[in-house]
Amino acid sequence: MKFVLPFTKLSVLLRTGWCAAPAAVTQRPLLHVSLLTGFALILCGGWPLWKWISDRSVVRPDFVSVEAWNEAEATCRRNRGGTVQESDVLMTLARQAGRRGDLTQAFACYERIAPGDPRHGLQALFEHSVLSLDNHFAQQAERGFVALLQRHEQGDQISGRQLSVARRSLSLLYGLQMRTTERVGILQQLISHRQADVYDAKYYYFPSLMIWQNAWGAEQISAFLRCDPENRLLLAANARYRTGEGQPARAQRELLDLHRQEPSNPDLTAWLLESCFELDDWKTFERIHQQLPPRQSSEPFLLTQMRGEWCLHKSQWQEAETVFRELLGRDAANSQATMGLARAFDQSGQHNLRDEYLQRAATIAQLRVGLTAAHPGQTDALKKVAGWCRELQMTEAAETFDFFVNAGAGSPMSREFGLPQ
């Protein structure tokens, strides 16, 4: 009962206004003492009360049992001491679920932690992405790694190792799906941040010389599709792998179906035209080609390449020369563009230039074979690659492989991510 008077007086002060308060307090010393005592008690008692309420604000989500939550919370208190927050418990639960293979709960716990959480936000985003990739959830992993790199660009502190893993994982995902434009951007980041190894450099400088039609890649895409069967990017990549498996007609049928659903997708259009080219189906090729927008320097390399093949088919030698020169400006070691240009020169009577590009094609053929032996620590093979690069006027590539020669063993980090050697 002794607190009734001070709080009653306080309510009167609040109703009558703070302007009258100084006079009232001055004239009534007892009220002054009572108010100060009341405020002190509120402060002394309020902080523990607020602390208790804060601790109780850690809310258990419905997808976690009471027993599991309490055990994880107790583990956090033992390990951390002090205040345990919701994100602490969620991280513990996510890691435990991941270790026992309960992906549903692991993903749910990671996703409940906001990326902006000061304790675990970025770490949860990273671990969620890695777990997704390890278990073939390609789109989920890609989304997480892209978000992590965006947070880094916005100024968030992320470790060099996590950045390297994110970039290398995206390179793998884009490579498996043959999304070459996006992969080039990621490989450029690896090179500019000195995180690239020999394999990254080979995929960056010689994208058209690296083998992508392999059983391992097809198996990975199939595994991704089992987790995400409606993903059009994966379906398109899966269809394109059919060509390498000796099923070009089936590849064309699947790509035609996807193209009808998404006719403005430039990558999909390029792959469809490629399947027509492989089958010598110029009728379908022409129908798709007629729907193309004007050529742009930013369009997929393969789409521009198919435009060049159409020019050759239609005996448009001058236009073919223009297209293939543009392609070699983007990929100096592209053998198909080199041979296309040599053919255009031959048909237009420019035999000296034809011979020059035929010699260039021979050098590219040597480079293609030599790249298979260019591994970290293989000094002689790396030196040969650098030499062929100089013959092709690929100065930056030559300097990069000179660096790997001088670096000795180089970095074998890509082996951690299953890249084909």
Short mmCIF file of C-alpha atoms in Angstrom, two decimals:
data_model
loop_
_atom_site.label_atom_id
_atom_site.label_comp_id
_atom_site.label_asym_id
_atom_site.label_seq_id
_atom_site.Cartn_x
_atom_site.Cartn_y
_atom_site.Cartn_z
CA MET A 1 0.00 0.00 0.00
CA LYS A 2 2.88 2.39 0.55
CA PHE A 3 3.33 2.77 -3.25
CA VAL A 4 -0.22 3.96 -3.86
CA LEU A 5 0.41 7.59 -2.95
CA PRO A 6 3.46 8.22 -5.17
CA PHE A 7 1.85 6.62 -8.23
CA THR A 8 -1.41 8.48 -7.60
CA LYS A 9 0.46 11.76 -7.43
CA LEU A 10 2.42 10.87 -10.56
CA SER A 11 -0.82 10.33 -12.47
CA VAL A 12 -2.05 13.71 -11.30
CA LEU A 13 1.14 15.37 -12.52
CA LEU A 14 0.80 13.73 -15.93
CA ARG A 15 -2.82 14.93 -16.23
CA THR A 16 -2.20 18.53 -15.10
CA GLY A 17 0.94 19.02 -17.14
CA TRP A 18 4.68 19.13 -16.50
CA CYS A 19 4.73 22.90 -16.27
CA ALA A 20 3.02 22.80 -12.88
CA ALA A 21 5.16 19.97 -11.56
CA PRO A 22 8.20 21.96 -10.30
CA ALA A 23 6.08 24.12 -8.06
CA ALA A 24 4.18 21.16 -6.67
CA VAL A 25 7.39 19.28 -5.89
CA THR A 26 9.01 22.37 -4.29
CA GLN A 27 6.06 23.00 -2.05
CA ARG A 28 5.75 19.38 -0.93
CA PRO A 29 9.11 17.88 0.12
CA LEU A 30 7.44 14.60 1.04
CA LEU A 31 6.09 14.29 -2.48
CA HIS A 32 9.56 15.03 -3.83
CA VAL A 33 11.12 12.25 -1.76
CA SER A 34 8.32 9.86 -2.62
CA LEU A 35 8.68 10.45 -6.36
CA LEU A 36 12.43 9.94 -6.28
CA THR A 37 12.00 6.80 -4.24
CA GLY A 38 9.38 5.50 -6.67
CA PHE A 39 11.55 6.15 -9.72
CA ALA A 40 14.49 4.44 -8.06
CA LEU A 41 12.42 1.38 -7.27
CA ILE A 42 11.11 1.29 -10.84
CA LEU A 43 14.63 1.44 -12.22
CA CYS A 44 16.00 -1.14 -9.84
CA GLY A 45 13.13 -3.51 -10.30
CA GLY A 46 12.41 -2.70 -13.92
CA TRP A 47 15.75 -3.78 -15.35
CA PRO A 48 15.51 -7.37 -14.03
CA LEU A 49 11.88 -7.44 -15.09
CA TRP A 50 12.78 -6.27 -18.63
CA LYS A 51 15.61 -8.79 -18.71
CA TRP A 52 13.27 -11.57 -17.70
CA ILE A 53 10.73 -10.55 -20.34
CA SER A 54 13.49 -10.34 -22.97
CA ASP A 55 14.65 -13.85 -22.17
CA ARG A 56 11.08 -15.10 -22.35
CA SER A 57 10.68 -13.46 -25.81
CA VAL A 58 12.68 -16.34 -27.36
CA VAL A 59 9.75 -18.02 -29.05
CA ARG A 60 9.76 -21.69 -30.01
CA PRO A 61 8.59 -22.24 -33.60
CA ASP A 62 5.91 -24.86 -34.17
CA PHE A 63 8.17 -27.13 -36.22
CA VAL A 64 10.46 -27.74 -33.20
CA SER A 65 9.33 -29.88 -30.28
CA VAL A 66 9.40 -28.47 -26.75
CA GLU A 67 11.94 -31.06 -25.68
CA ALA A 68 14.30 -30.37 -28.61
CA TRP A 69 14.03 -26.61 -28.10
CA ASN A 70 14.75 -26.80 -24.36
CA GLU A 71 17.73 -29.08 -24.92
CA ALA A 72 19.17 -26.77 -27.58
CA GLU A 73 18.59 -23.74 -25.38
CA ALA A 74 20.35 -25.44 -22.46
CA THR A 75 23.27 -26.29 -24.78
CA CYS A 76 23.51 -22.64 -25.81
CA ARG A 77 23.54 -21.49 -22.19
CA ARG A 78 26.35 -23.90 -21.37
CA ASN A 79 28.39 -22.90 -24.42
CA ARG A 80 27.75 -19.18 -24.55
CA GLY A 81 26.78 -18.12 -21.06
CA GLY A 82 24.88 -14.89 -20.63
CA THR A 83 21.76 -14.13 -22.62
CA VAL A 84 20.59 -16.71 -25.14
CA GLN A 85 18.74 -15.37 -28.15
CA GLU A 86 16.38 -17.10 -30.53
CA SER A 87 18.99 -17.19 -33.30
CA ASP A 88 21.43 -19.00 -30.96
CA VAL A 89 18.95 -21.82 -30.43
CA LEU A 90 17.98 -21.95 -34.10
CA MET A 91 21.60 -22.24 -35.21
CA THR A 92 22.18 -25.09 -32.77
CA LEU A 93 19.06 -26.89 -33.96
CA ALA A 94 19.90 -26.34 -37.64
CA ARG A 95 23.38 -27.81 -37.25
CA GLN A 96 22.09 -30.77 -35.25
CA ALA A 97 19.39 -31.46 -37.86
CA GLY A 98 21.89 -31.16 -40.71
CA ARG A 99 24.23 -33.68 -39.09
CA ARG A 100 21.48 -36.26 -38.68
CA GLY A 101 20.12 -35.67 -42.20
CA ASP A 102 16.85 -33.98 -41.23
CA LEU A 103 16.99 -31.41 -44.04
CA THR A 104 13.42 -30.20 -43.55
CA GLN A 105 14.10 -29.02 -40.02
CA ALA A 106 17.62 -27.80 -40.80
CA PHE A 107 16.39 -25.63 -43.68
CA ALA A 108 13.43 -24.36 -41.62
CA CYS A 109 15.73 -23.31 -38.76
CA TYR A 110 18.23 -21.59 -41.04
CA GLU A 111 15.48 -19.77 -42.93
CA ARG A 112 13.97 -18.46 -39.69
CA ILE A 113 17.20 -16.57 -38.93
CA ALA A 114 17.07 -13.19 -40.66
CA PRO A 115 20.18 -12.34 -42.75
CA GLY A 116 20.40 -9.11 -40.76
CA ASP A 117 20.64 -10.90 -37.41
CA PRO A 118 23.80 -9.47 -35.80
CA ARG A 119 24.86 -12.75 -34.23
CA HIS A 120 24.21 -15.39 -36.85
CA GLY A 121 22.53 -13.88 -39.91
CA LEU A 122 25.35 -14.19 -42.45
CA GLN A 123 26.71 -17.42 -40.99
CA ALA A 124 23.26 -18.99 -41.23
CA LEU A 125 22.95 -17.82 -44.83
CA PHE A 126 26.32 -19.38 -45.67
CA GLU A 127 25.68 -22.70 -43.91
CA HIS A 128 22.18 -22.95 -45.42
CA SER A 129 23.63 -22.48 -48.91
CA VAL A 130 26.38 -25.04 -48.42
CA LEU A 131 23.95 -27.60 -47.01
CA SER A 132 21.61 -26.96 -49.95
CA LEU A 133 24.37 -27.54 -52.51
CA ASP A 134 25.62 -30.65 -50.72
CA ASN A 135 22.12 -32.09 -51.00
CA HIS A 136 21.44 -31.01 -54.62
CA PHE A 137 19.04 -28.14 -53.99
CA ALA A 138 20.58 -26.09 -56.77
CA GLN A 139 18.26 -23.09 -56.94
CA GLN A 140 18.17 -22.73 -53.15
CA ALA A 141 21.96 -22.85 -52.97
CA GLU A 142 22.35 -20.35 -55.80
CA ARG A 143 19.92 -17.93 -54.19
CA GLY A 144 21.80 -18.09 -50.89
CA PHE A 145 25.29 -17.65 -52.34
CA VAL A 146 24.14 -14.74 -54.52
CA ALA A 147 22.59 -13.07 -51.45
CA LEU A 148 25.83 -13.56 -49.52
CA LEU A 149 27.88 -11.86 -52.25
CA GLN A 150 25.36 -9.03 -52.40
CA ARG A 151 25.70 -8.46 -48.65
CA HIS A 152 29.47 -8.34 -49.12
CA GLU A 153 29.08 -5.71 -51.86
CA GLN A 154 26.90 -3.70 -49.48
CA GLY A 155 29.71 -3.57 -46.92
CA ASP A 156 29.03 -6.53 -44.61
CA GLN A 157 32.10 -8.29 -43.26
CA ILE A 158 32.38 -11.81 -44.68
CA SER A 159 35.45 -13.99 -44.39
CA GLY A 160 37.68 -14.57 -47.40
CA ARG A 161 37.09 -18.30 -47.17
CA GLN A 162 33.32 -17.92 -47.28
CA LEU A 163 33.56 -15.56 -50.24
CA SER A 164 35.78 -18.04 -52.06
CA VAL A 165 33.38 -20.91 -51.36
CA ALA A 166 30.40 -18.82 -52.50
CA ARG A 167 32.04 -17.78 -55.77
CA ARG A 168 33.42 -21.22 -56.54
CA SER A 169 30.07 -22.85 -55.78
CA LEU A 170 28.26 -20.43 -58.08
CA SER A 171 30.85 -21.12 -60.78
CA LEU A 172 30.11 -24.82 -60.43
CA LEU A 173 26.33 -24.31 -60.52
CA TYR A 174 26.47 -22.02 -63.55
CA GLY A 175 28.92 -24.31 -65.31
CA LEU A 176 26.78 -27.40 -64.83
CA GLN A 177 23.79 -25.53 -66.22
CA MET A 178 25.89 -24.05 -69.07
CA ARG A 179 24.96 -20.50 -68.05
CA THR A 180 28.21 -19.18 -69.44
CA THR A 181 27.50 -15.45 -69.19
CA GLU A 182 26.83 -15.64 -65.45
CA ARG A 183 29.77 -17.96 -64.94
CA VAL A 184 32.17 -15.56 -66.64
CA GLY A 185 31.17 -12.86 -64.14
CA ILE A 186 31.87 -15.13 -61.17
CA LEU A 187 35.19 -16.36 -62.61
CA GLN A 188 36.21 -12.74 -63.14
CA GLN A 189 35.58 -12.11 -59.43
CA LEU A 190 37.72 -15.10 -58.48
CA ILE A 191 40.56 -13.87 -60.67
CA SER A 192 40.38 -10.24 -59.59
CA HIS A 193 40.33 -11.23 -55.90
CA ARG A 194 43.26 -13.65 -56.36
CA GLN A 195 41.11 -16.64 -55.38
CA ALA A 196 41.32 -18.42 -58.74
CA ASP A 197 43.22 -21.63 -59.35
CA VAL A 198 44.36 -23.26 -62.59
CA TYR A 199 40.96 -24.81 -63.25
CA ASP A 200 39.14 -21.50 -62.79
CA ALA A 201 41.55 -19.87 -65.22
CA LYS A 202 40.99 -22.56 -67.84
CA TYR A 203 37.23 -22.15 -67.66
CA TYR A 204 37.55 -18.36 -67.77
CA TYR A 205 39.95 -17.99 -70.71
CA PHE A 206 38.96 -21.04 -72.76
CA PRO A 207 35.24 -21.69 -72.17
CA SER A 208 34.70 -23.24 -75.60
CA LEU A 209 37.65 -25.63 -75.27
CA MET A 210 36.60 -27.20 -71.99
CA ILE A 211 34.56 -30.39 -72.06
CA TRP A 212 31.07 -29.84 -70.67
CA GLN A 213 29.28 -32.78 -72.29
CA ASN A 214 30.24 -35.39 -69.71
CA ALA A 215 28.44 -38.03 -67.68
CA TRP A 216 29.31 -36.38 -64.37
CA GLY A 217 27.61 -33.13 -65.36
CA ALA A 218 24.52 -34.94 -66.60
CA GLU A 219 24.31 -36.88 -63.33
CA GLN A 220 24.50 -33.68 -61.30
CA ILE A 221 21.70 -32.06 -63.28
CA SER A 222 19.56 -35.18 -62.83
CA ALA A 223 20.17 -35.01 -59.07
CA PHE A 224 19.21 -31.32 -59.02
CA LEU A 225 16.01 -32.10 -60.93
CA ARG A 226 14.98 -34.74 -58.40
CA CYS A 227 14.89 -31.95 -55.80
CA ASP A 228 13.38 -29.32 -58.10
CA PRO A 229 11.61 -31.08 -61.00
CA GLU A 230 9.84 -27.98 -62.38
CA ASN A 231 12.92 -25.77 -62.67
CA ARG A 232 13.12 -24.63 -66.32
CA LEU A 233 16.81 -23.78 -66.18
CA LEU A 234 17.58 -27.31 -65.03
CA LEU A 235 15.17 -28.85 -67.54
CA ALA A 236 16.83 -26.90 -70.36
CA ALA A 237 20.30 -27.96 -69.25
CA ASN A 238 19.13 -31.56 -68.96
CA ALA A 239 17.77 -31.41 -72.51
CA ARG A 240 21.04 -30.00 -73.82
CA TYR A 241 22.96 -32.86 -72.21
CA ARG A 242 20.89 -35.20 -74.40
CA THR A 243 22.95 -34.11 -77.39
CA GLY A 244 26.15 -35.24 -75.71
CA GLU A 245 24.47 -38.54 -74.87
CA GLY A 246 23.77 -39.14 -78.56
CA GLN A 247 20.09 -38.16 -78.41
CA PRO A 248 19.94 -34.91 -80.44
CA ALA A 249 16.36 -35.50 -81.63
CA ARG A 250 15.13 -35.94 -78.07
CA ALA A 251 17.10 -32.85 -77.04
CA GLN A 252 15.38 -30.84 -79.76
CA ARG A 253 11.89 -32.03 -78.74
CA GLU A 254 12.45 -31.09 -75.11
CA LEU A 255 13.97 -27.73 -76.00
CA LEU A 256 11.11 -26.95 -78.40
CA ASP A 257 8.61 -27.57 -75.62
CA LEU A 258 10.50 -25.31 -73.21
CA HIS A 259 10.95 -22.64 -75.88
CA ARG A 260 7.18 -22.51 -76.45
CA GLN A 261 6.77 -21.74 -72.75
CA GLU A 262 9.53 -19.11 -72.69
CA PRO A 263 10.26 -17.86 -76.24
CA SER A 264 12.16 -14.76 -75.09
CA ASN A 265 14.82 -16.68 -73.13
CA PRO A 266 18.05 -16.10 -75.12
CA ASP A 267 19.96 -19.06 -73.63
CA LEU A 268 17.09 -21.41 -74.36
CA THR A 269 16.79 -20.07 -77.89
CA ALA A 270 20.52 -20.56 -78.48
CA TRP A 271 20.39 -24.17 -77.29
CA LEU A 272 17.39 -24.88 -79.49
CA LEU A 273 19.15 -23.44 -82.54
CA GLU A 274 22.21 -25.51 -81.68
CA SER A 275 20.10 -28.68 -81.63
CA CYS A 276 18.68 -27.77 -85.05
CA PHE A 277 22.21 -27.19 -86.34
CA GLU A 278 23.35 -30.58 -85.00
CA LEU A 279 20.41 -32.28 -86.76
CA ASP A 280 20.87 -30.25 -89.96
CA ASP A 281 17.26 -29.15 -89.46
CA TRP A 282 17.43 -25.82 -91.28
CA LYS A 283 13.67 -25.54 -91.61
CA THR A 284 13.11 -25.36 -87.86
CA PHE A 285 16.29 -23.31 -87.53
CA GLU A 286 14.93 -20.68 -89.94
CA ARG A 287 11.59 -20.49 -88.16
CA ILE A 288 13.27 -19.81 -84.81
CA HIS A 289 15.88 -17.52 -86.38
CA GLN A 290 13.18 -15.30 -87.90
CA GLN A 291 11.87 -14.55 -84.40
CA LEU A 292 15.22 -13.32 -83.09
CA PRO A 293 15.67 -9.69 -82.05
CA PRO A 294 18.56 -7.70 -83.59
CA ARG A 295 22.02 -8.91 -82.60
CA GLN A 296 23.40 -7.46 -79.37
CA SER A 297 26.90 -7.68 -77.92
CA SER A 298 25.43 -8.74 -74.57
CA GLU A 299 23.55 -11.75 -75.91
CA PRO A 300 24.77 -15.31 -75.16
CA PHE A 301 27.88 -16.29 -77.09
CA LEU A 302 26.20 -19.40 -78.49
CA LEU A 303 23.29 -17.37 -79.85
CA THR A 304 25.68 -15.12 -81.79
CA GLN A 305 27.55 -18.22 -82.97
CA MET A 306 24.33 -19.69 -84.35
CA ARG A 307 23.68 -16.42 -86.20
CA GLY A 308 27.10 -16.85 -87.82
CA GLU A 309 26.31 -20.42 -88.84
CA TRP A 310 23.08 -19.19 -90.44
CA CYS A 311 25.05 -16.62 -92.43
CA LEU A 312 27.35 -19.36 -93.69
CA HIS A 313 24.36 -21.53 -94.59
CA LYS A 314 22.83 -18.63 -96.57
CA SER A 315 26.18 -17.74 -98.23
CA GLN A 316 26.17 -14.31 -96.57
CA TRP A 317 29.97 -14.14 -96.42
CA GLN A 318 30.40 -10.50 -95.42
CA GLU A 319 27.86 -10.76 -92.61
CA ALA A 320 29.44 -14.03 -91.47
CA GLU A 321 32.83 -12.32 -91.30
CA THR A 322 31.35 -9.55 -89.13
CA VAL A 323 29.68 -12.00 -86.75
CA PHE A 324 32.68 -14.31 -86.35
CA ARG A 325 35.09 -11.42 -85.81
CA GLU A 326 32.81 -10.22 -83.02
CA LEU A 327 32.82 -13.69 -81.50
CA LEU A 328 36.62 -13.93 -81.51
CA GLY A 329 36.72 -10.59 -79.75
CA ARG A 330 34.80 -12.25 -76.93
CA ASP A 331 36.48 -15.68 -77.01
CA ALA A 332 39.81 -15.55 -78.83
CA ALA A 333 40.34 -19.32 -78.62
CA ASN A 334 36.96 -20.34 -80.04
CA SER A 335 37.73 -22.93 -82.70
CA GLN A 336 34.28 -22.92 -84.33
CA ALA A 337 34.32 -19.14 -84.79
CA THR A 338 37.88 -19.35 -86.14
CA MET A 339 36.95 -22.00 -88.70
CA GLY A 340 33.78 -20.07 -89.60
CA LEU A 341 35.84 -16.97 -90.30
CA ALA A 342 38.33 -18.97 -92.37
CA ARG A 343 35.47 -20.35 -94.44
CA ALA A 344 34.00 -16.87 -94.97
CA PHE A 345 37.41 -15.60 -96.16
CA ASP A 346 37.78 -18.59 -98.47
CA GLN A 347 34.39 -18.05 -100.09
CA SER A 348 34.99 -14.31 -100.50
CA GLY A 349 38.39 -14.88 -102.15
CA GLN A 350 40.52 -13.57 -99.25
CA HIS A 351 42.89 -16.52 -99.30
CA ASN A 352 45.73 -14.92 -97.31
CA LEU A 353 43.37 -14.24 -94.42
CA ARG A 354 41.93 -17.74 -94.81
CA ASP A 355 45.38 -19.28 -94.39
CA GLU A 356 46.11 -17.04 -91.39
CA TYR A 357 42.99 -18.26 -89.59
CA LEU A 358 43.58 -21.87 -90.56
CA GLN A 359 46.98 -21.60 -88.86
CA ARG A 360 45.27 -20.03 -85.87
CA ALA A 361 42.85 -22.97 -85.78
CA ALA A 362 45.83 -25.37 -85.73
CA THR A 363 47.27 -23.53 -82.70
CA ILE A 364 43.89 -23.71 -80.94
CA ALA A 365 43.78 -27.45 -81.61
CA GLN A 366 47.17 -27.83 -79.87
CA LEU A 367 45.94 -25.69 -77.00
CA ARG A 368 42.80 -27.80 -76.61
CA VAL A 369 44.89 -30.97 -76.21
CA GLY A 370 47.47 -29.25 -74.00
CA LEU A 371 44.86 -27.98 -71.54
CA THR A 372 44.05 -31.53 -70.47
CA ALA A 373 47.56 -31.83 -68.96
CA ALA A 374 47.63 -28.33 -67.42
CA HIS A 375 47.14 -29.10 -63.73
CA PRO A 376 48.56 -27.34 -60.64
CA GLY A 377 52.26 -28.09 -60.35
CA GLN A 378 52.60 -29.34 -63.95
CA THR A 379 55.14 -26.68 -64.88
CA ASP A 380 55.94 -27.79 -68.42
CA ALA A 381 52.26 -28.12 -69.39
CA LEU A 382 51.46 -24.71 -67.92
CA LYS A 383 54.38 -23.14 -69.80
CA LYS A 384 53.09 -24.58 -73.08
CA VAL A 385 49.64 -23.13 -72.42
CA ALA A 386 51.18 -19.71 -71.79
CA GLY A 387 53.13 -20.01 -75.06
CA TRP A 388 50.05 -20.88 -77.11
CA CYS A 389 48.23 -17.96 -75.51
CA ARG A 390 50.94 -15.62 -76.78
CA GLU A 391 50.63 -17.05 -80.28
CA LEU A 392 46.92 -16.24 -80.13
CA GLN A 393 47.60 -12.72 -78.77
CA MET A 394 45.89 -13.65 -75.48
CA THR A 395 48.28 -11.62 -73.34
CA GLU A 396 46.29 -11.62 -70.10
CA ALA A 397 45.80 -15.38 -70.26
CA ALA A 398 49.52 -15.90 -70.91
CA GLU A 399 50.43 -13.79 -67.88
CA THR A 400 47.97 -15.71 -65.71
CA PHE A 401 49.48 -19.07 -66.64
CA ASP A 402 52.97 -17.65 -66.17
CA PHE A 403 51.86 -16.84 -62.62
CA PHE A 404 50.78 -20.45 -62.04
CA VAL A 405 54.14 -21.64 -63.39
CA ASN A 406 55.97 -19.46 -60.88
CA ALA A 407 53.53 -20.34 -58.07
CA GLY A 408 54.57 -24.00 -58.16
CA ALA A 409 51.86 -26.37 -56.95
CA GLY A 410 49.12 -23.79 -57.26
CA SER A 411 45.77 -24.11 -55.54
CA PRO A 412 43.84 -27.40 -55.71
CA MET A 413 40.79 -25.96 -53.94
CA SER A 414 38.38 -26.80 -56.74
CA ARG A 415 38.76 -30.48 -55.93
CA GLU A 416 36.76 -29.84 -52.76
CA PHE A 417 33.74 -29.05 -54.89
CA GLY A 418 33.89 -31.98 -57.27
CA LEU A 419 35.01 -30.11 -60.36
CA PRO A 420 36.05 -32.58 -63.07
CA GLN A 421 39.84 -32.68 -63.38
#
